[in-house]
XYZ file of C-alpha atoms in Angstrom:
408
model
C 295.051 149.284 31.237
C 292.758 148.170 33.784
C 293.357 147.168 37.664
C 292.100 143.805 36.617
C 294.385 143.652 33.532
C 297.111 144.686 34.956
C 297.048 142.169 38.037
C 296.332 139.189 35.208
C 298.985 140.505 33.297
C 301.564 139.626 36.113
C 299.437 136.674 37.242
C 300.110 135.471 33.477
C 303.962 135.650 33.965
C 303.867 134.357 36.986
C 302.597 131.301 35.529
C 304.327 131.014 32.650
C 307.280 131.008 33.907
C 306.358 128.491 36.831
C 305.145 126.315 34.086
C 308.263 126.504 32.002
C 306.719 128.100 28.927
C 310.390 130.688 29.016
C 309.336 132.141 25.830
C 305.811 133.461 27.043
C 308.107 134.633 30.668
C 310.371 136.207 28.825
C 308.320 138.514 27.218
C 306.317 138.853 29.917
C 309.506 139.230 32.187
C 310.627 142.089 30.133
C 308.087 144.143 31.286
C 308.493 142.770 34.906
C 312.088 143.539 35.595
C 311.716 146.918 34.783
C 310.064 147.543 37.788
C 312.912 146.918 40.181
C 315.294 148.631 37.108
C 312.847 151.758 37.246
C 309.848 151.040 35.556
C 306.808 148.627 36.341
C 304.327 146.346 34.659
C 301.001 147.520 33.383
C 301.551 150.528 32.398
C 299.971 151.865 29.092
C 302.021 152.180 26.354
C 302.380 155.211 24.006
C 301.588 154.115 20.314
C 303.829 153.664 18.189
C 303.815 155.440 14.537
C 306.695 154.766 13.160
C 308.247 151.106 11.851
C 310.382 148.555 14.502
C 313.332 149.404 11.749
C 313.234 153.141 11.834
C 312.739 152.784 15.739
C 316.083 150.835 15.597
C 317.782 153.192 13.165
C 316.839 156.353 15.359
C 318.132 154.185 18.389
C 321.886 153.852 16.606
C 321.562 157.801 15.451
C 321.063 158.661 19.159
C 323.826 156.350 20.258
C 325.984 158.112 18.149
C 324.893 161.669 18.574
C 324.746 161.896 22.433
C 328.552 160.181 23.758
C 326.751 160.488 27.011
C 328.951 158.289 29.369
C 332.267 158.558 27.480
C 334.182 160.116 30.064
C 336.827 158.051 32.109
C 339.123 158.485 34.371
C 342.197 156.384 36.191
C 340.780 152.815 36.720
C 341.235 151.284 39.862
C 340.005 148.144 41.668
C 339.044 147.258 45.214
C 338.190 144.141 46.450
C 334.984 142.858 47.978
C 334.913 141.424 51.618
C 333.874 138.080 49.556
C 336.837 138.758 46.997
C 334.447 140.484 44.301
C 336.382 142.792 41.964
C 335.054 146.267 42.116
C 336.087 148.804 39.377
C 336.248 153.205 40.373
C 338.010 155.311 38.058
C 339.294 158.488 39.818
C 339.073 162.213 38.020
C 342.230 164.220 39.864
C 342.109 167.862 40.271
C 343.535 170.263 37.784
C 345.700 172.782 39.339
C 345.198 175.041 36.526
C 341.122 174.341 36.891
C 340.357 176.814 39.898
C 340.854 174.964 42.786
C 342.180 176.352 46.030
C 345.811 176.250 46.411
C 346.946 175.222 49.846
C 350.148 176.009 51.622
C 352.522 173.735 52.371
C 354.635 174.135 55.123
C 358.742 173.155 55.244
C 359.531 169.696 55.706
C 355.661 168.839 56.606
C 353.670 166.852 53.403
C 350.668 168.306 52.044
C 346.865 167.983 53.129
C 345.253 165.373 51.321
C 342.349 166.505 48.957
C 338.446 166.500 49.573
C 337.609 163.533 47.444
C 334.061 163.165 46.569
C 332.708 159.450 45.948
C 329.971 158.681 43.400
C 327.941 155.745 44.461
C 324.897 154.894 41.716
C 321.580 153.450 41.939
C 320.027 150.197 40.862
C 320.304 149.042 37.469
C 322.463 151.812 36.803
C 326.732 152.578 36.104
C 328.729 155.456 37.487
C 328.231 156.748 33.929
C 324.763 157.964 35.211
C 326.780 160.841 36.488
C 327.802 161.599 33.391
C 326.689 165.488 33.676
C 328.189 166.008 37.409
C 331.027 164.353 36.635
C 331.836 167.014 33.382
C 330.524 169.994 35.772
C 333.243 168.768 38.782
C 335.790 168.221 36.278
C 339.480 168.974 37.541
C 337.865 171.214 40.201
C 337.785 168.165 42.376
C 339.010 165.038 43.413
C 336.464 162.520 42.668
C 336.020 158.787 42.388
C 333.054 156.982 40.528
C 332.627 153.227 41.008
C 330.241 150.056 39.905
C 327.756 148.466 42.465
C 328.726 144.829 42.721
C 327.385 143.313 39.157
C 326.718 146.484 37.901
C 329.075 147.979 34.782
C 332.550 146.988 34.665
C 332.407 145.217 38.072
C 332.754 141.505 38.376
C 329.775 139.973 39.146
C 328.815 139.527 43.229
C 331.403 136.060 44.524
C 328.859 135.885 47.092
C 326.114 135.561 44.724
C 327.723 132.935 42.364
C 327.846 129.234 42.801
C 326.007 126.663 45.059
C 325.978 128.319 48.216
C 325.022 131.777 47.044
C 323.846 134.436 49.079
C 321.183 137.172 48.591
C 322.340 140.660 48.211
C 321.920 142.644 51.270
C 322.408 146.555 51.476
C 325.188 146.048 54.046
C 327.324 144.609 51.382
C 326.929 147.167 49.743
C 327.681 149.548 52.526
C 331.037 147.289 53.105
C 331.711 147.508 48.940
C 332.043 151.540 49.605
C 334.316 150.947 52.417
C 336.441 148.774 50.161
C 336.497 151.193 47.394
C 337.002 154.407 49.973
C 340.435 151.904 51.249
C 341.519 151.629 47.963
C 340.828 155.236 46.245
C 340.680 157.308 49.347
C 342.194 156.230 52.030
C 342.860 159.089 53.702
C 341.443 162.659 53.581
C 338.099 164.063 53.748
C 335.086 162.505 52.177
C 332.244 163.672 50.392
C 329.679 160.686 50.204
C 327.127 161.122 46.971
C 324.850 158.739 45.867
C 321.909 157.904 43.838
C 318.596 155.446 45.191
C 320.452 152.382 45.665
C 323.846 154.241 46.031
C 322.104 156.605 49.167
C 321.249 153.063 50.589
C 324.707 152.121 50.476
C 325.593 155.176 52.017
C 323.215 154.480 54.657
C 324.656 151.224 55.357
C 328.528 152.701 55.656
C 327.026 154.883 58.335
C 325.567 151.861 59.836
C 328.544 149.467 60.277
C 331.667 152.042 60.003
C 330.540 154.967 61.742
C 333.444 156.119 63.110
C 334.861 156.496 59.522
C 331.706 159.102 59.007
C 332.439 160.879 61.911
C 336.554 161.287 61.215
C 336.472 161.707 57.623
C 333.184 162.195 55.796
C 332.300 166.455 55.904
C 329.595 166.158 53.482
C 326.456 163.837 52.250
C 324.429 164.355 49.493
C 321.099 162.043 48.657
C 319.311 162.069 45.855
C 316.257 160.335 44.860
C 316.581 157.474 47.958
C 315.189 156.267 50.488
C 315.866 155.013 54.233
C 312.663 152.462 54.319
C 309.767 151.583 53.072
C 309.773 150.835 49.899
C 307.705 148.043 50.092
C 304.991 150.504 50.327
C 305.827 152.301 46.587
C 303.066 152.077 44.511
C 305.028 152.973 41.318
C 301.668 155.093 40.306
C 299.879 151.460 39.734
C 296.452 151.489 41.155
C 295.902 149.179 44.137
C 294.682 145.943 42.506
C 298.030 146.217 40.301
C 300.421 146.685 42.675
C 299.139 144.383 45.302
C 299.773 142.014 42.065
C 302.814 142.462 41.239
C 304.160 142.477 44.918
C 302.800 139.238 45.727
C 304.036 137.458 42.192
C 306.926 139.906 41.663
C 309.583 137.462 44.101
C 308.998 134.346 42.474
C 308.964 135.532 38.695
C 311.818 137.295 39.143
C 313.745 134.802 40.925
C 312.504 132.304 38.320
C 313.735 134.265 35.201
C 316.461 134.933 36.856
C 317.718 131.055 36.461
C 316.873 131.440 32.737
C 318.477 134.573 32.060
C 319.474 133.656 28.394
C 316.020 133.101 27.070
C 314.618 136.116 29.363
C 317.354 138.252 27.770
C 316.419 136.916 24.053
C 312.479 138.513 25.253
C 313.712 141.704 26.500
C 315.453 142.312 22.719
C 312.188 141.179 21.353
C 310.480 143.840 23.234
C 312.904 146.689 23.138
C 309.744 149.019 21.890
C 308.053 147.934 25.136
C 311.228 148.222 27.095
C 311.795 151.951 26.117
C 308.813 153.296 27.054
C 308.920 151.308 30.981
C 311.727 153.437 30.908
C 311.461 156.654 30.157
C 308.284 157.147 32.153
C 309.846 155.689 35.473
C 313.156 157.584 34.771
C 311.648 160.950 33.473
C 308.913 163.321 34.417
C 309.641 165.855 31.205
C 307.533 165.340 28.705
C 310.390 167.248 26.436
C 313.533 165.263 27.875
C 316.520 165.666 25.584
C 316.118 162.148 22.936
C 319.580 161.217 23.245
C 319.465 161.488 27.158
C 316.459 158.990 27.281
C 318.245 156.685 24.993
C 321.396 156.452 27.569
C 319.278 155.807 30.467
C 317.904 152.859 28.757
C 321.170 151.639 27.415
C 322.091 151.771 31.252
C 319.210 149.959 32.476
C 319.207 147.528 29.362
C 322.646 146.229 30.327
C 321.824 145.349 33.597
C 321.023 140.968 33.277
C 317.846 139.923 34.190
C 319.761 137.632 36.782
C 321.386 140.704 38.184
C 317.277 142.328 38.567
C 316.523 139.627 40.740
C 319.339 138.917 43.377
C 318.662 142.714 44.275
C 315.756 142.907 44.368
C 314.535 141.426 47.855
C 317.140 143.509 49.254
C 315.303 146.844 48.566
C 311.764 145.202 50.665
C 314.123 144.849 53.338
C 315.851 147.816 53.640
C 315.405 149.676 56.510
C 318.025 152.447 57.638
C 316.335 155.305 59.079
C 317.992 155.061 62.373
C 321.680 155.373 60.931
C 320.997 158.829 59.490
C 321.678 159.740 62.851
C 325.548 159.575 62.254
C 325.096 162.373 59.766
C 323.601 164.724 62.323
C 326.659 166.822 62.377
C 327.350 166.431 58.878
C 326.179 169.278 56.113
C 323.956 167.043 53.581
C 321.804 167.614 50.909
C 318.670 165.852 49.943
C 317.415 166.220 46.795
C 314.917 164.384 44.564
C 312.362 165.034 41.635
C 308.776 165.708 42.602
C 307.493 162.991 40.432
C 309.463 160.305 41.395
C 307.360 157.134 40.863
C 310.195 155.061 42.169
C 311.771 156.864 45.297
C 308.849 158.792 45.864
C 310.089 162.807 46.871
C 308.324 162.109 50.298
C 310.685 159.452 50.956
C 313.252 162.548 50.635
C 311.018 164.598 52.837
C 311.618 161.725 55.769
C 315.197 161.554 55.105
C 315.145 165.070 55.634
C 312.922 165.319 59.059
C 315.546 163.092 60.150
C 318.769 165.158 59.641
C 316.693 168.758 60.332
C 319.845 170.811 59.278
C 320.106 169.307 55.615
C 318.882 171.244 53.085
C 316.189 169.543 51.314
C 315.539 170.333 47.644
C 312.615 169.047 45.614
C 313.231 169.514 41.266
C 309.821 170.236 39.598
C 308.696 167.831 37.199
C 311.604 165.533 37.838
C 311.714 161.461 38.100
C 314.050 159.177 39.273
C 316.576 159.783 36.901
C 316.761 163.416 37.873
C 320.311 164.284 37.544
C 319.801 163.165 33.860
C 316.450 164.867 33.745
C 317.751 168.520 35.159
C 321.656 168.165 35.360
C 321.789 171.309 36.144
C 319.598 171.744 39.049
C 321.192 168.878 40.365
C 324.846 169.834 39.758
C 324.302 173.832 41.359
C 323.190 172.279 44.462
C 325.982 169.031 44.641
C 328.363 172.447 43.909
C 327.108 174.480 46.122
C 327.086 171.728 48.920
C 331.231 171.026 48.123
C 331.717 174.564 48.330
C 330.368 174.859 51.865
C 332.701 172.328 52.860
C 335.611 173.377 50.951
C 335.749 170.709 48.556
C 335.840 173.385 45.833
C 336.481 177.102 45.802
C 332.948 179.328 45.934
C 333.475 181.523 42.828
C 334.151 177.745 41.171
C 331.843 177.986 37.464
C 329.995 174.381 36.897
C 327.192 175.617 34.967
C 328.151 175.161 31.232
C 328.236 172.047 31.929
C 325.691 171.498 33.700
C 323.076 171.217 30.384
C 322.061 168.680 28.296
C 323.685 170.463 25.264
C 326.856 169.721 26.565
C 327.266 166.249 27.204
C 331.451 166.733 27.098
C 333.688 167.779 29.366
């Protein structure tokens, strides 16, 4: 597709949906919220060469053959500064699984656990750490939670009703505290977290950074970014994205008030929606069917209403200066090397800014690169808790670790 196509291609949505025509915006819109979910407008498509039916019988056969995302844990809920419901479930360690044992002195009650919280990106679930979370297993405490209108959350209070509010990536940073209250309050902290959920992080550090500097003994980043984003080309040439970040606001804020017919559009264009998808999420050209299938059954579920109260907040976000409270903090930052979304050089500034970190960078990896190379991902996220005790050093994550094994 052209530079010229592509920017009349989002000039087109723009319009329609400015002009009320929903059903032309809604198709149109499908492609369009992808962007901010991971995927961007004007790409070229792959052809298709098989039938919309067989497409949608091989979609049900990979639903069923890859129970990516089917492991739970104890549900919990924390509340929201604004009152908003936010759901974790917690994995607790297995004393039979390998982990240290600690001594407990008479009459004094035992250490709390290192608990490591899971905080996911945009458009995403805390089943994206569906391959971590089988590696770390019973070898640690760990809690996984929903962003704020994101899986089995309750949609943002601030962002309902009248007087709604944007989303801003300090809420976010004040859901984690809320969640860390309710699932962790005390004990050391391992912070992870994914794009939006390294934001998040960010923002933590930002407003409670005393709670960093007590508690937190490890960070680990992976595929984020402290600022800048605005910049992000998403591998569009210049006429296209200079398009689609003038229009981009507007359309998405104006779908976003007619989420039912957008939604209706983004079934219609499911074909059009996978392949946004996969090449925004993955760099392999050989990623594992039934792993490309969940990450658009994550992204899919997100509401097209949901795509565009976060959006603004990712222009916006700038949090370069609260890295700082990790200085003294072991972290690792980690991100594919053909990220079109959180570019890896975004990981390379994170990195300049905490020198100590160790900075990783997957080969041919995208966005969605603990999906894409579980494995890389999970040896460094273990090797990382074993520094700082969180799990013992001889502790064996790597069978499951693979995209063979999506149990645990």
């Amino acid at each position: 597709m052209s530079e010229t196509s592509t920017g009349d291609a989002v000039a087109a949505a723009a319009a329609a949906a400015a002009t009320g025509n929903w059903r032309r915006a809604g198709i149109a819109g499908a492609a369009i919220g992808v962007i901010a979910a991971g995927a961007a407008a004007g790409v070229a498509l792959e052809r298709m060469t098989v039938g919309r039916g067989m497409r949608q019988k091989a979609r049900l056969a990979l639903d069923a053959s890859g129970p990516y995302g089917a492991l739970r844990g104890m549900p919990g809920k924390a509340l929201g500064d604004d009152g908003t419901e936010l759901y974790y479930e917690a994995d607790e360690v297995d004393p039979d699984a390998g982990a240290p044992r600690r001594r407990r002195l008479f009459g004094r009650k035992a250490p709390a656990p290192v608990t490591v919280v899971f905080s996911h990106g945009y458009c995403l679930s805390q089943d994206s750490w569906h391959f971590q979370r089988a590696a770390l297993r019973g070898l640690v405490r760990a809690v996984y939670w929903d962003q704020r209108s994101h899986g089995r959350s309750a949609r943002g209070a601030s962002q309902s009703g009248p007087e709604a509010v944007p989303v801003s990536i300090d809420q976010l940073g004040r859901d984690l505290k809320a969640v860390i209250d309710a699932a962790a309050p005390e004990g050391p902290l391992v912070l992870v977290g994914h794009s939006m959920g390294g934001m998040t992080i960010m923002a933590l550090a930002e407003q409670f950074p005393e709670l960093v500097r007590e508690r937190v003994v490890g960070v680990a980043m992976v595929g984020t970014s402290s600022g800048k984003l605005g910049e992000v080309n998403y591998g569009l040439p210049l006429a296209g994205v200079n398009a689609v970040r003038r229009v981009l606001p507007g359309v998405l804020k104006a779908l976003g008030s007619q989420a039912e017919l957008v939604e209706r559009g983004r079934r219609a264009t499911a074909d059009l929606f996978a392949g946004l998808i996969k090449r925004y999420s993955f760099s392999s050209k050989d990623v594992d069917p039934a792993v490309a299938r969940f990450a658009e059954r994550l992204i899919e579920s997100t509401p097209i209403d949901v795509v565009a109260e976060f959006y603004p907040a990712f222009v916006e976000h700038d949090k370069a200066e609260s890295l700082a409270v990790f200085l003294e903090v072991p972290a690792l930052v980690l991100a594919g090397d053909k990220d079109l979304v959180t570019p890896s050089s975004h990981s390379e500034a994170i990195a300049d800014l905490l020198p100590d970190s160790e900075l990783v960078i997957v080969p041919d990896g995208g966005h969605l690169v603990m999906l894409e190379h579980p494995e890389a991902v999970t040896d460094r996220l273990a090797d990382l808790l074993a520094r700082v005790g969180a799990v013992p050093a001889p502790a064996n994550v790597g069978p499951y670790g693979s995209t063979a094994q999506p149990g645990g």
